[in-house]
XYZ file of N, CA and C in Angstrom:
834
model
N 36.620 -37.686 -5.687
C 36.430 -38.225 -6.938
C 37.353 -39.018 -7.355
N 38.777 -38.696 -7.056
C 40.042 -39.458 -7.340
C 39.690 -40.796 -6.849
N 39.214 -40.913 -5.684
C 39.260 -42.011 -4.821
C 38.146 -43.062 -5.411
N 37.150 -42.451 -6.539
C 36.010 -43.430 -7.091
C 34.772 -43.247 -6.207
N 34.840 -42.614 -5.193
C 33.487 -42.363 -4.264
C 32.552 -41.722 -4.987
N 32.889 -40.708 -5.812
C 31.929 -39.902 -6.366
C 32.072 -39.750 -8.084
N 31.049 -39.809 -8.854
C 31.328 -39.912 -10.103
C 31.532 -38.312 -10.562
N 32.090 -38.204 -11.864
C 31.784 -36.480 -12.274
C 30.527 -36.184 -12.475
N 29.602 -36.987 -12.907
C 28.176 -36.671 -12.698
C 27.676 -35.998 -11.598
N 27.974 -37.007 -10.670
C 27.480 -36.712 -9.090
C 28.059 -35.486 -8.604
N 29.311 -35.080 -9.043
C 29.959 -33.875 -8.347
C 29.255 -32.863 -8.997
N 28.970 -32.912 -10.332
C 28.338 -31.560 -10.718
C 26.923 -31.416 -10.373
N 26.210 -32.493 -10.179
C 24.723 -32.514 -9.907
C 24.337 -32.320 -8.338
N 25.182 -32.951 -7.714
C 24.881 -32.942 -6.152
C 25.759 -31.987 -5.352
N 26.833 -31.320 -5.786
C 27.482 -30.601 -4.970
C 27.906 -29.167 -5.668
N 28.257 -28.284 -4.830
C 28.733 -27.084 -5.188
C 30.122 -26.808 -4.939
N 30.940 -26.241 -5.888
C 32.246 -26.086 -5.819
C 32.542 -24.765 -4.802
N 33.215 -24.901 -3.958
C 33.717 -23.888 -2.836
C 35.046 -23.283 -3.205
N 35.805 -23.921 -3.262
C 37.399 -23.628 -3.698
C 37.813 -24.813 -4.686
N 38.867 -24.576 -5.389
C 39.526 -25.842 -6.261
C 39.643 -26.830 -5.474
N 39.193 -27.886 -6.075
C 39.037 -29.307 -5.606
C 38.166 -29.439 -4.012
N 37.656 -28.449 -3.709
C 36.827 -28.602 -2.585
C 35.281 -28.370 -2.797
N 34.432 -29.171 -2.469
C 33.095 -29.182 -2.798
C 32.166 -29.485 -1.556
N 30.912 -28.794 -1.576
C 29.982 -29.150 -0.486
C 28.678 -29.603 -1.088
N 27.932 -30.306 -0.529
C 26.687 -30.788 -0.830
C 25.747 -29.625 -1.011
N 25.148 -29.540 -2.087
C 24.027 -28.658 -2.646
C 23.062 -28.573 -1.302
N 22.731 -27.198 -1.002
C 21.771 -26.801 -0.100
C 22.369 -26.651 1.434
N 23.798 -27.095 1.322
C 24.443 -26.704 2.608
C 24.699 -25.407 2.905
N 24.589 -24.711 3.998
C 24.704 -23.155 4.205
C 26.296 -23.177 4.954
N 26.697 -22.339 3.896
C 28.218 -22.141 4.265
C 28.456 -21.153 5.362
N 28.596 -21.506 6.430
C 28.899 -20.458 7.631
C 30.299 -20.290 7.535
N 30.584 -19.286 8.599
C 32.080 -19.062 8.776
C 32.894 -20.168 9.039
N 32.579 -21.145 9.959
C 33.212 -22.365 10.294
C 33.640 -23.221 9.215
N 32.497 -23.511 8.361
C 32.375 -24.375 7.314
C 33.524 -24.062 6.322
N 33.445 -22.430 5.901
C 34.390 -22.020 5.060
C 35.500 -21.833 5.432
N 36.073 -21.734 6.809
C 37.285 -21.810 7.345
C 37.655 -23.425 7.014
N 37.016 -24.407 7.357
C 37.541 -25.895 6.914
C 37.572 -26.143 5.457
N 36.766 -25.464 4.697
C 36.840 -25.750 3.333
C 38.169 -24.911 2.802
N 38.719 -23.967 3.489
C 39.884 -23.258 3.106
C 41.182 -24.234 3.589
N 40.970 -24.642 4.680
C 41.819 -25.778 5.394
C 42.107 -27.090 4.149
N 40.886 -27.546 3.840
C 41.238 -28.679 2.772
C 41.900 -28.069 1.418
N 41.371 -26.901 1.022
C 42.165 -26.193 -0.154
C 43.736 -26.307 0.038
N 44.124 -25.908 1.232
C 45.523 -25.681 1.617
C 46.107 -27.308 1.836
N 45.539 -28.376 1.751
C 45.883 -29.586 1.876
C 46.904 -29.568 2.912
N 46.467 -29.278 4.112
C 47.595 -29.254 5.248
C 48.777 -28.334 5.428
N 48.919 -27.599 4.359
C 49.982 -26.551 4.024
C 49.862 -25.361 4.974
N 48.605 -24.937 5.493
C 48.398 -23.709 6.081
C 47.985 -23.717 7.472
N 47.944 -22.509 7.899
C 47.269 -22.567 9.454
C 46.143 -21.610 9.329
N 44.960 -21.915 9.844
C 44.013 -21.084 9.859
C 44.019 -19.861 10.953
N 43.936 -18.793 10.454
C 44.253 -17.675 11.279
C 43.253 -16.709 11.449
N 43.292 -15.584 12.519
C 42.198 -14.722 12.344
C 40.805 -14.931 12.359
N 39.889 -14.276 11.471
C 38.588 -14.753 11.542
C 38.085 -16.272 11.146
N 39.106 -16.691 10.630
C 38.603 -18.278 10.349
C 39.219 -18.903 11.463
N 40.268 -18.707 12.273
C 40.579 -19.412 13.479
C 39.322 -19.188 14.438
N 38.942 -17.893 14.515
C 37.953 -17.693 15.498
C 36.693 -18.497 15.235
N 36.280 -18.734 13.842
C 35.138 -19.447 13.583
C 35.358 -20.803 13.939
N 36.511 -21.296 13.839
C 36.837 -22.650 14.372
C 36.476 -22.988 15.868
N 36.710 -21.802 16.628
C 36.531 -21.892 18.315
C 34.956 -21.672 18.381
N 33.893 -21.541 17.463
C 32.666 -21.510 17.711
C 32.419 -19.983 18.076
N 33.078 -18.948 17.591
C 32.883 -17.610 17.832
C 31.606 -17.261 17.267
N 30.741 -16.506 17.724
C 29.351 -16.325 16.992
C 29.514 -14.907 16.440
N 28.604 -14.679 15.449
C 28.210 -13.527 14.770
C 29.041 -13.246 13.594
N 29.959 -14.133 13.186
C 30.883 -13.991 12.253
C 30.294 -13.958 10.799
N 30.780 -13.137 9.847
C 30.084 -12.939 8.453
C 30.626 -14.189 7.610
N 29.958 -14.924 6.976
C 30.250 -16.089 6.100
C 30.846 -15.336 4.846
N 30.531 -14.124 4.368
C 30.851 -13.651 3.155
C 32.175 -13.098 3.387
N 32.879 -12.869 4.582
C 34.280 -12.421 4.796
C 35.136 -13.641 4.124
N 36.288 -13.407 3.536
C 37.065 -14.329 3.112
C 37.937 -15.038 4.261
N 38.113 -16.386 3.918
C 38.658 -17.340 4.946
C 40.056 -16.867 4.956
N 40.865 -16.833 6.180
C 42.057 -16.394 6.221
C 42.994 -17.633 6.723
N 44.218 -17.475 5.780
C 45.278 -18.732 5.963
C 46.655 -18.067 5.994
N 47.580 -18.735 7.017
C 48.793 -18.294 6.983
C 49.608 -19.489 6.059
N 50.171 -19.111 4.900
C 50.767 -20.038 4.206
C 52.098 -19.712 3.906
N 53.021 -20.614 4.061
C 54.521 -20.422 3.592
C 54.719 -20.134 2.001
N 55.701 -19.287 2.005
C 56.044 -18.955 0.516
C 55.014 -18.112 -0.198
N 55.055 -18.002 -1.508
C 54.247 -17.217 -2.314
C 53.085 -18.261 -2.821
N 51.814 -17.853 -2.735
C 50.868 -18.639 -3.354
C 49.542 -17.596 -3.527
N 49.110 -17.737 -4.682
C 47.772 -16.930 -5.082
C 46.616 -17.721 -4.619
N 46.004 -17.204 -3.787
C 44.922 -17.886 -3.421
C 43.435 -17.815 -4.266
N 42.594 -18.762 -4.292
C 41.311 -18.459 -5.129
C 40.472 -17.377 -4.223
N 39.492 -16.970 -5.133
C 38.564 -16.002 -4.386
C 38.033 -16.540 -3.349
N 37.785 -15.753 -2.192
C 37.068 -16.387 -0.921
C 38.242 -16.640 0.164
N 39.462 -16.506 -0.448
C 40.503 -16.887 0.668
C 41.411 -15.813 0.677
N 42.043 -15.231 2.061
C 43.001 -14.307 2.084
C 44.199 -15.187 2.591
N 45.280 -14.702 2.010
C 46.501 -15.417 2.714
C 47.502 -14.336 3.326
N 48.163 -14.681 4.390
C 49.079 -13.899 5.150
C 50.392 -14.729 5.274
N 51.434 -13.997 5.288
C 52.675 -14.726 5.554
C 53.310 -14.556 7.117
N 52.303 -14.712 7.908
C 53.106 -14.373 9.387
C 53.800 -15.530 9.781
N 54.816 -15.178 10.482
C 55.873 -16.307 11.251
C 54.960 -16.612 12.705
N 54.528 -18.021 12.450
C 53.891 -18.342 13.806
C 54.686 -19.326 14.823
N 54.733 -18.963 15.969
C 55.664 -19.898 16.838
C 54.772 -21.106 17.199
N 55.565 -22.288 17.424
C 54.914 -23.511 17.582
C 53.762 -23.326 18.755
N 54.119 -22.582 19.841
C 53.276 -22.291 20.912
C 52.013 -21.601 20.473
N 51.966 -20.803 19.373
C 50.830 -20.228 18.965
C 49.850 -20.825 18.043
N 49.956 -22.188 17.991
C 49.155 -22.947 16.908
C 48.818 -24.291 17.657
N 47.638 -24.648 17.333
C 47.090 -25.868 18.002
C 46.409 -26.538 16.744
N 45.697 -27.685 17.137
C 44.857 -28.472 16.140
C 43.252 -28.610 16.582
N 42.404 -28.420 15.579
C 41.100 -28.370 15.987
C 40.594 -29.452 14.876
N 39.904 -30.625 15.130
C 39.442 -31.379 14.225
C 40.232 -31.649 12.893
N 41.505 -31.815 13.295
C 42.344 -32.069 12.289
C 42.759 -30.852 11.304
N 42.466 -29.648 11.731
C 42.973 -28.607 11.172
C 43.957 -27.495 11.948
N 44.999 -27.076 11.203
C 45.895 -26.295 12.270
C 45.198 -24.831 12.439
N 45.347 -24.371 13.713
C 44.643 -23.110 13.755
C 45.502 -22.339 14.650
N 45.478 -21.121 14.693
C 46.197 -20.243 16.140
C 45.443 -20.620 17.068
N 46.304 -20.385 18.136
C 45.589 -20.430 19.668
C 44.569 -19.217 19.778
N 43.612 -19.309 20.673
C 42.877 -18.207 21.070
C 43.643 -16.848 21.149
N 44.759 -17.083 21.830
C 45.676 -15.685 22.297
C 46.036 -15.237 20.997
N 46.667 -16.075 20.091
C 47.266 -15.526 18.859
C 46.136 -15.198 17.908
N 44.886 -15.719 18.023
C 43.748 -15.390 17.186
C 43.329 -13.953 17.551
N 43.163 -13.769 18.893
C 42.499 -12.423 19.140
C 43.879 -11.368 19.089
N 44.898 -11.675 19.103
C 46.114 -10.677 18.776
C 46.049 -10.654 17.351
N 45.687 -11.274 16.415
C 45.844 -10.876 14.892
C 44.434 -10.029 14.636
N 43.415 -10.476 15.243
C 42.214 -9.908 14.926
C 42.202 -8.207 15.277
N 42.838 -8.128 16.784
C 42.851 -6.772 17.241
C 43.809 -5.817 16.439
N 44.889 -6.390 16.002
C 45.497 -5.514 15.324
C 45.324 -5.209 13.668
N 44.728 -5.921 13.118
C 44.397 -6.041 11.684
C 42.934 -5.321 11.723
N 42.008 -5.253 12.290
C 40.822 -4.783 11.912
C 40.682 -3.744 12.605
N 39.866 -2.594 12.325
C 39.200 -1.310 12.994
C 38.807 -1.641 14.400
N 39.012 -0.775 15.491
C 38.640 -0.876 16.693
C 37.129 -1.406 16.769
N 36.280 -0.711 15.872
C 34.774 -1.057 15.875
C 34.410 -2.393 15.297
N 35.209 -2.865 14.457
C 35.080 -4.172 13.842
C 35.582 -5.216 14.741
N 36.880 -4.987 15.225
C 37.400 -6.075 16.286
C 36.771 -6.161 17.579
N 36.389 -5.265 18.369
C 35.784 -5.481 19.583
C 34.463 -6.347 19.701
N 33.597 -6.161 18.757
C 32.585 -7.362 18.874
C 33.013 -8.692 18.808
N 33.970 -8.820 17.843
C 34.402 -10.146 17.478
C 35.222 -10.721 18.709
N 36.116 -9.825 19.205
C 36.948 -10.193 20.428
C 36.033 -10.609 21.531
N 35.001 -9.612 21.870
C 33.969 -10.076 22.833
C 33.557 -11.523 22.700
N 33.244 -11.816 21.370
C 32.592 -12.961 21.338
C 33.711 -14.133 21.245
N 34.901 -13.986 20.834
C 35.957 -14.735 20.905
C 36.349 -15.275 22.504
N 36.180 -14.163 23.274
C 36.654 -14.392 24.626
C 35.512 -15.061 25.409
N 34.245 -15.042 25.035
C 33.047 -15.665 25.503
C 33.010 -17.109 24.980
N 33.426 -17.397 23.820
C 33.508 -18.674 23.354
C 34.644 -19.535 23.926
N 35.899 -18.926 24.272
C 36.984 -19.598 24.557
C 37.478 -19.438 26.068
N 37.034 -18.466 26.837
C 37.672 -18.261 28.155
C 38.926 -17.450 28.044
N 39.082 -16.912 26.621
C 40.267 -15.856 26.650
C 40.001 -14.693 27.312
N 40.989 -14.123 27.898
C 41.116 -12.831 28.560
C 41.915 -11.647 27.802
N 41.502 -10.583 28.196
C 42.240 -9.412 27.461
C 43.919 -9.552 27.905
N 43.804 -9.749 29.135
C 45.405 -10.227 29.600
C 46.309 -11.144 28.980
N 45.494 -12.042 28.202
C 45.995 -13.177 27.422
C 46.438 -12.535 26.204
N 45.782 -11.593 25.628
C 46.160 -11.071 24.356
C 47.237 -10.171 24.645
N 47.090 -9.135 25.824
C 48.261 -8.309 25.971
C 49.629 -8.852 26.238
N 49.713 -10.066 26.893
C 50.905 -10.823 27.036
C 51.496 -11.210 25.694
N 50.683 -11.512 24.775
C 51.352 -11.761 23.512
C 51.845 -10.655 22.722
N 50.961 -9.558 22.770
C 51.235 -8.304 22.415
C 52.764 -7.884 22.894
N 52.924 -7.899 24.105
C 54.225 -7.590 24.631
C 55.601 -8.458 24.185
N 54.899 -9.873 24.001
C 55.935 -10.880 23.220
C 56.293 -10.364 21.876
N 55.346 -9.726 20.983
C 55.511 -9.391 19.633
C 55.337 -7.819 19.540
N 56.146 -7.120 20.286
C 55.979 -5.772 20.252
C 56.443 -4.861 19.207
N 57.180 -5.486 18.163
C 57.416 -4.827 17.012
C 56.437 -5.026 15.869
N 55.724 -6.084 15.864
C 54.714 -6.218 14.757
C 53.982 -5.142 14.538
N 53.484 -5.065 13.233
C 52.373 -4.095 12.749
C 51.203 -4.028 13.492
N 50.806 -2.971 13.849
C 49.279 -2.847 14.337
C 49.280 -2.994 15.661
N 50.425 -3.119 16.566
C 50.536 -3.191 17.971
C 49.930 -2.013 18.614
N 50.088 -0.661 18.144
C 49.438 0.497 18.874
C 47.881 0.102 18.783
N 47.585 0.222 17.761
C 45.887 -0.157 17.391
C 45.468 -1.310 18.578
N 46.236 -2.181 18.565
C 45.828 -3.419 19.457
C 45.863 -2.944 20.848
N 46.781 -2.120 21.304
C 46.811 -1.629 22.754
C 45.752 -0.840 22.906
N 45.126 -0.012 22.139
C 44.013 0.666 22.342
C 42.657 -0.178 22.371
N 42.734 -1.293 21.683
C 41.534 -2.142 21.587
C 41.448 -2.836 22.968
N 42.444 -3.484 23.354
C 42.412 -4.554 24.403
C 41.614 -4.059 25.662
N 41.648 -2.874 26.195
C 40.901 -2.241 27.412
C 39.609 -2.371 27.085
N 39.110 -2.538 26.013
C 37.606 -2.395 25.655
C 37.067 -3.764 25.515
N 37.644 -4.803 25.445
C 37.311 -6.146 25.172
C 36.440 -6.503 26.485
N 35.217 -7.179 26.617
C 34.324 -7.557 27.522
C 33.573 -8.970 27.202
N 34.011 -9.988 27.387
C 33.132 -11.102 27.163
C 31.802 -10.975 27.577
N 31.268 -10.402 28.354
C 29.887 -10.278 28.870
C 29.063 -9.821 27.760
N 29.480 -9.202 26.581
C 28.581 -8.786 25.563
C 27.921 -9.910 24.816
N 26.614 -9.988 24.560
C 26.102 -11.153 23.861
C 25.473 -10.818 22.657
N 26.016 -9.892 22.020
C 25.779 -9.537 20.596
C 26.524 -8.292 19.917
N 27.033 -8.135 18.781
C 27.660 -7.040 18.450
C 27.003 -5.771 18.639
N 25.590 -5.615 18.632
C 25.107 -4.265 18.854
C 25.416 -3.913 20.589
N 25.521 -4.975 21.266
C 25.702 -4.635 22.634
C 27.277 -4.069 22.771
N 27.971 -4.708 22.129
C 29.488 -4.209 22.145
C 29.617 -2.740 21.477
N 28.773 -2.428 20.534
C 28.826 -1.179 19.927
C 28.104 -0.049 20.873
N 27.058 -0.505 21.485
C 26.484 0.457 22.485
C 27.577 0.683 23.624
N 28.251 -0.228 23.844
C 29.267 -0.006 25.115
C 30.240 0.898 24.795
N 30.681 0.566 23.397
C 31.677 1.488 22.745
C 31.234 3.026 22.809
N 30.113 3.149 22.367
C 29.422 4.454 22.393
C 29.386 5.228 23.698
N 29.167 4.463 24.783
C 29.061 5.184 26.012
C 30.580 5.482 26.421
N 31.441 4.550 26.126
C 32.792 4.890 26.720
C 33.356 6.060 25.932
N 33.066 6.228 24.721
C 33.492 7.021 23.564
C 33.065 8.401 24.025
N 31.975 8.484 24.777
C 31.473 9.708 25.181
C 31.989 10.185 26.476
N 32.896 9.401 27.153
C 33.343 9.622 28.350
C 32.722 9.356 29.591
N 31.646 8.262 29.317
C 31.143 7.871 30.622
C 31.759 6.754 31.261
N 31.532 6.343 32.446
C 32.235 5.357 33.096
C 31.878 4.114 32.275
N 32.734 3.283 32.416
C 32.574 2.028 31.633
C 31.493 1.080 32.271
N 30.543 0.805 31.735
C 29.513 0.102 32.305
C 29.915 -1.571 32.604
N 29.410 -2.046 33.500
C 29.441 -3.441 33.937
C 28.570 -4.193 32.858
N 28.986 -5.435 32.351
C 27.910 -6.171 31.473
C 27.292 -7.180 32.300
N 26.087 -7.640 31.841
C 25.461 -8.721 32.370
C 25.141 -8.711 33.846
N 24.722 -7.513 34.408
C 24.519 -7.242 35.827
C 23.158 -8.061 36.279
N 23.356 -8.913 37.405
C 22.266 -9.553 37.902
C 21.599 -8.730 39.124
N 20.424 -8.622 38.905
C 19.898 -7.644 40.011
C 18.682 -8.368 40.800
N 19.049 -8.340 42.072
C 18.163 -9.147 43.171
C 17.423 -8.250 43.928
N 16.246 -8.528 44.775
C 15.473 -7.743 45.540
C 16.063 -7.539 46.732
N 15.486 -7.072 47.791
C 15.896 -6.835 49.064
C 16.011 -8.197 49.866
N 15.506 -9.292 49.242
C 15.379 -10.519 50.014
C 16.622 -11.537 49.295
N 17.185 -10.875 48.318
C 18.230 -11.661 47.585
C 17.540 -12.523 46.342
N 16.331 -12.306 46.053
C 15.630 -13.034 45.030
C 16.065 -12.321 43.660
N 16.483 -13.385 42.710
C 16.668 -12.912 41.433
C 15.410 -12.097 40.793
N 15.744 -10.918 40.232
C 15.004 -10.042 39.478
C 15.043 -9.942 38.190
N 16.229 -9.670 37.660
C 16.619 -9.296 36.281
C 18.159 -9.600 36.071
N 18.512 -9.807 34.658
C 19.809 -9.674 34.278
C 19.867 -8.552 33.215
N 20.578 -7.611 33.310
C 20.691 -6.455 32.301
C 21.821 -6.506 31.549
N 21.586 -6.085 30.377
C 22.928 -6.103 29.465
C 24.084 -5.286 29.914
N 23.836 -4.094 30.462
C 25.002 -3.364 30.845
C 24.336 -2.242 31.655
N 25.229 -1.750 32.722
C 24.786 -0.607 33.476
C 25.819 -0.555 34.704
N 25.201 0.575 35.768
C 26.148 0.951 36.807
C 25.270 0.666 38.192
N 25.704 -0.251 38.780
C 25.128 -0.794 40.079
C 24.960 0.405 40.984
N 26.296 1.061 40.980
C 26.164 2.139 42.093
C 25.097 3.175 41.893
N 24.750 3.425 40.651
C 23.825 4.402 40.508
C 22.293 3.977 40.016
N 22.262 2.580 40.003
C 20.991 1.821 39.551
C 20.448 2.388 38.184
N 21.507 2.281 37.215
C 21.058 2.565 35.758
C 21.539 1.661 34.952
N 20.586 0.969 34.081
C 20.881 -0.008 33.105
C 20.536 0.291 31.722
N 21.181 -0.001 30.793
C 21.055 0.058 29.345
C 20.931 -1.180 28.740
N 19.684 -1.113 28.081
C 19.240 -2.465 27.277
C 19.119 -2.463 25.834
N 19.658 -3.430 25.329
C 19.438 -3.278 23.886
C 18.751 -4.421 23.379
N 17.622 -3.795 22.860
C 16.479 -4.697 22.290
C 16.628 -4.998 20.934
N 16.813 -6.326 20.822
C 16.846 -6.856 19.419
C 15.384 -7.221 18.952
N 15.216 -7.652 17.686
C 14.008 -7.784 16.996
C 12.910 -8.649 17.722
N 13.511 -9.634 18.590
C 12.677 -10.347 19.213
C 11.820 -9.871 20.249
N 12.430 -8.546 20.980
C 11.679 -7.688 21.833
C 10.421 -6.989 21.316
N 10.489 -6.974 19.916
C 9.509 -6.416 19.242
C 8.514 -7.155 18.766
N 9.081 -8.204 17.993
C 8.199 -9.398 17.276
C 7.543 -10.263 18.028
N 8.153 -10.621 19.080
C 7.451 -11.633 19.801
C 6.671 -11.226 20.950
N 5.328 -11.478 21.008
C 4.380 -10.946 21.810
C 4.578 -11.465 23.351
N 5.057 -12.592 23.290
C 5.432 -13.008 24.887
C 6.481 -12.500 25.398
N 7.535 -12.152 24.598
C 8.799 -11.302 25.073
C 8.487 -9.875 25.427
N 7.695 -9.329 24.623
C 7.046 -7.865 25.024
C 6.505 -7.883 26.468
N 5.732 -8.924 26.647
C 4.794 -9.090 27.873
C 5.667 -9.176 28.943
N 6.857 -9.995 28.726
C 7.886 -10.354 29.956
C 8.867 -9.042 30.034
N 9.114 -8.295 29.061
C 9.659 -7.096 29.128
C 8.977 -6.061 29.972
N 7.656 -6.047 29.724
C 6.793 -4.911 30.356
C 7.111 -5.323 31.927
N 6.802 -6.597 32.318
C 6.913 -6.970 33.785
C 8.305 -6.915 34.253
N 9.228 -7.058 33.535
C 10.589 -7.061 33.917
C 10.942 -5.632 34.342
N 10.871 -4.781 33.442
C 11.244 -3.261 33.589
C 10.336 -2.728 34.816
N 9.030 -3.183 34.685
C 8.261 -2.589 35.995
C 8.926 -2.876 37.398
N 9.325 -4.254 37.429
C 10.062 -4.712 38.824
C 11.298 -3.968 38.841
N 12.161 -3.624 37.943
C 13.224 -3.059 38.066
C 12.920 -1.723 38.492
N 11.899 -0.930 37.886
C 11.957 0.365 38.375
C 11.094 0.336 39.928
N 10.465 -0.545 40.167
C 10.032 -0.619 41.603
C 11.027 -0.688 42.582
N 12.206 -1.198 42.139
C 13.600 -1.364 42.947
C 14.350 -0.042 42.837
N 13.975 0.926 42.023
C 14.687 2.266 41.906
C 15.744 2.133 40.711
N 15.693 1.419 40.037
C 16.496 1.236 38.923
C 15.855 2.023 37.528
N 16.668 2.823 36.820
C 16.206 3.549 35.589
C 16.724 2.828 34.648
N 15.822 2.485 33.443
C 16.363 1.797 32.330
C 16.266 2.534 30.865
N 17.376 2.578 30.233
C 17.571 3.119 28.996
C 17.605 2.155 27.934
N 16.488 2.173 26.928
C 16.387 1.013 25.966
C 16.920 1.487 24.916
N 17.603 0.627 24.086
C 18.311 0.890 22.829
C 17.868 -0.020 21.810
N 17.779 0.290 20.534
C 17.347 -0.568 19.429
C 18.217 -0.164 18.135
N 18.270 -1.076 17.111
C 19.104 -0.841 15.956
C 19.070 0.588 15.250
N 17.976 1.136 15.138
C 17.776 2.321 14.552
C 18.192 3.641 15.372
N 18.076 3.452 16.610
C 18.620 4.476 17.493
C 20.243 4.630 17.382
N 20.782 3.195 17.564
C 22.344 2.971 17.556
C 22.718 3.624 16.196
N 21.895 3.220 15.024
C 22.758 3.531 13.944
C 22.435 5.084 13.450
N 21.103 5.593 13.639
C 20.928 6.997 13.093
C 20.990 8.050 14.313
N 20.636 7.732 15.586
C 20.582 8.804 16.686
C 21.354 8.335 17.715
N 22.641 8.127 17.662
C 23.314 7.818 18.817
C 23.340 8.881 19.911
N 23.202 10.017 19.675
C 23.291 11.240 20.625
C 21.945 11.221 21.304
N 20.862 10.685 20.901
C 19.622 10.470 21.761
C 19.984 9.474 22.870
N 20.836 8.281 22.461
C 20.989 7.435 23.461
C 21.762 8.156 24.639
N 22.924 8.849 24.265
C 23.760 9.432 25.223
C 23.138 10.370 25.968
N 22.143 11.298 25.440
C 21.276 12.017 26.359
C 20.672 11.363 27.374
N 19.976 10.459 26.840
C 19.148 9.673 27.858
C 20.007 8.948 28.939
N 21.076 8.431 28.572
C 21.982 7.669 29.684
C 22.496 8.759 30.481
N 22.952 9.911 30.030
C 23.399 11.065 30.979
C 22.432 11.543 31.852
N 21.146 11.834 31.566
C 19.988 12.293 32.103
C 19.856 11.267 33.257
N 19.913 9.791 32.965
C 19.304 8.966 33.948
C 20.487 8.878 34.766
N 21.607 9.052 34.702
C 22.916 8.996 35.384
C 22.967 9.981 36.376
N 22.540 11.327 35.869
C 22.495 12.566 36.972
C 21.381 12.437 37.554
N 20.368 11.906 37.041
C 18.999 11.855 37.934
C 19.462 10.654 39.153
N 20.137 10.003 38.947
C 20.379 8.905 40.156
C 21.579 9.255 41.001
N 22.239 10.488 40.544
C 23.127 11.061 41.648
C 24.703 10.987 41.188
N 24.922 10.538 39.846
C 26.031 10.443 39.264
C 26.594 11.949 38.801
N 28.058 12.164 39.314
C 28.554 13.660 39.009
C 29.241 13.133 37.718
N 28.860 13.752 36.485
C 29.408 13.561 35.175
C 29.949 14.858 34.662
N 31.199 14.683 34.121
C 31.775 15.839 33.238
C 31.123 16.118 32.049
N 31.033 17.228 31.381
C 30.309 17.468 30.163
C 28.909 17.710 30.219
C-alpha cells in the first residue's frame, strides 16, 4: 500500500490480514509454507525461519497450518499471534536461503524439531523432512554431537534412531513406533516384493522380509475408492500366494485398539517362524 500499488479500500476488500503489515488475497489457503513466508515478511529480513517453519519451506508434508510459525530473532521482540520466536544462536553454516527467506539447514531444522517436540510428534515430521530433503539421521546426530550442551539433546538422542524416511504418512510413522515400543524387531519400510521370476508384485508399507510378514496402513482411500478396494483385494491375494501374511491397520485401530494390532502382528510373526520375547 505504501508503494501505491493497492488502495486502502482494496486492501480491506480483497485481502485478509495474516500478520501486522502482511496480507494475503481472500480465498487463499494458508498452508504451513505460506504461513512461514508470511512470518518471514513480518520479520522484514531480521529473522531466520526455524523448526516447523523451516521444514515447511523444504516442502515437508503433513504439517499443520494451525501451528504457529517459528522464527529465530535477535533481541527481545513480542511476536503477534500465530508466530513463536526463539533466541537461538545459529552458526552461519546452519543457515541458508530459500526464495529470499533465511532458513535453517535441513540438519539444523531436524535437530531443533527433534529436541523440542515429543517423540510421537517429532518422528512423523522428521520422517517427512528426511523424505523431502535427503537428510539422514546421521546428519542430525553429527549436529547433536556439535551442540552437546543444548537443551533437549537427550530427548533428541532417543528420537534419532527411530527416524525413517520411508514412511509415507504420519499414521505409518506412528504404526512403526507402536511396533518398536512393544519390543518387536524394527520393520523395514517400503518393502518391494517380487515373485520367483523377479517380477514386481507389490510394495508394502513396512514389514519383515525374513519372515514374510507385512503391515499395511489403510487410509481412507482404501475404503472409499471402489477401484482401490479391488486393487487391494488382488494385491493381497497375490502376496498371500507367495507365502506372505498381511496385517492391516486403520486409524480407528491405531487410535483405540493398538493392542489388537500388536497381537495380530505377533501372531503373524510367530506363525512365520519368528522367535519373539514376551
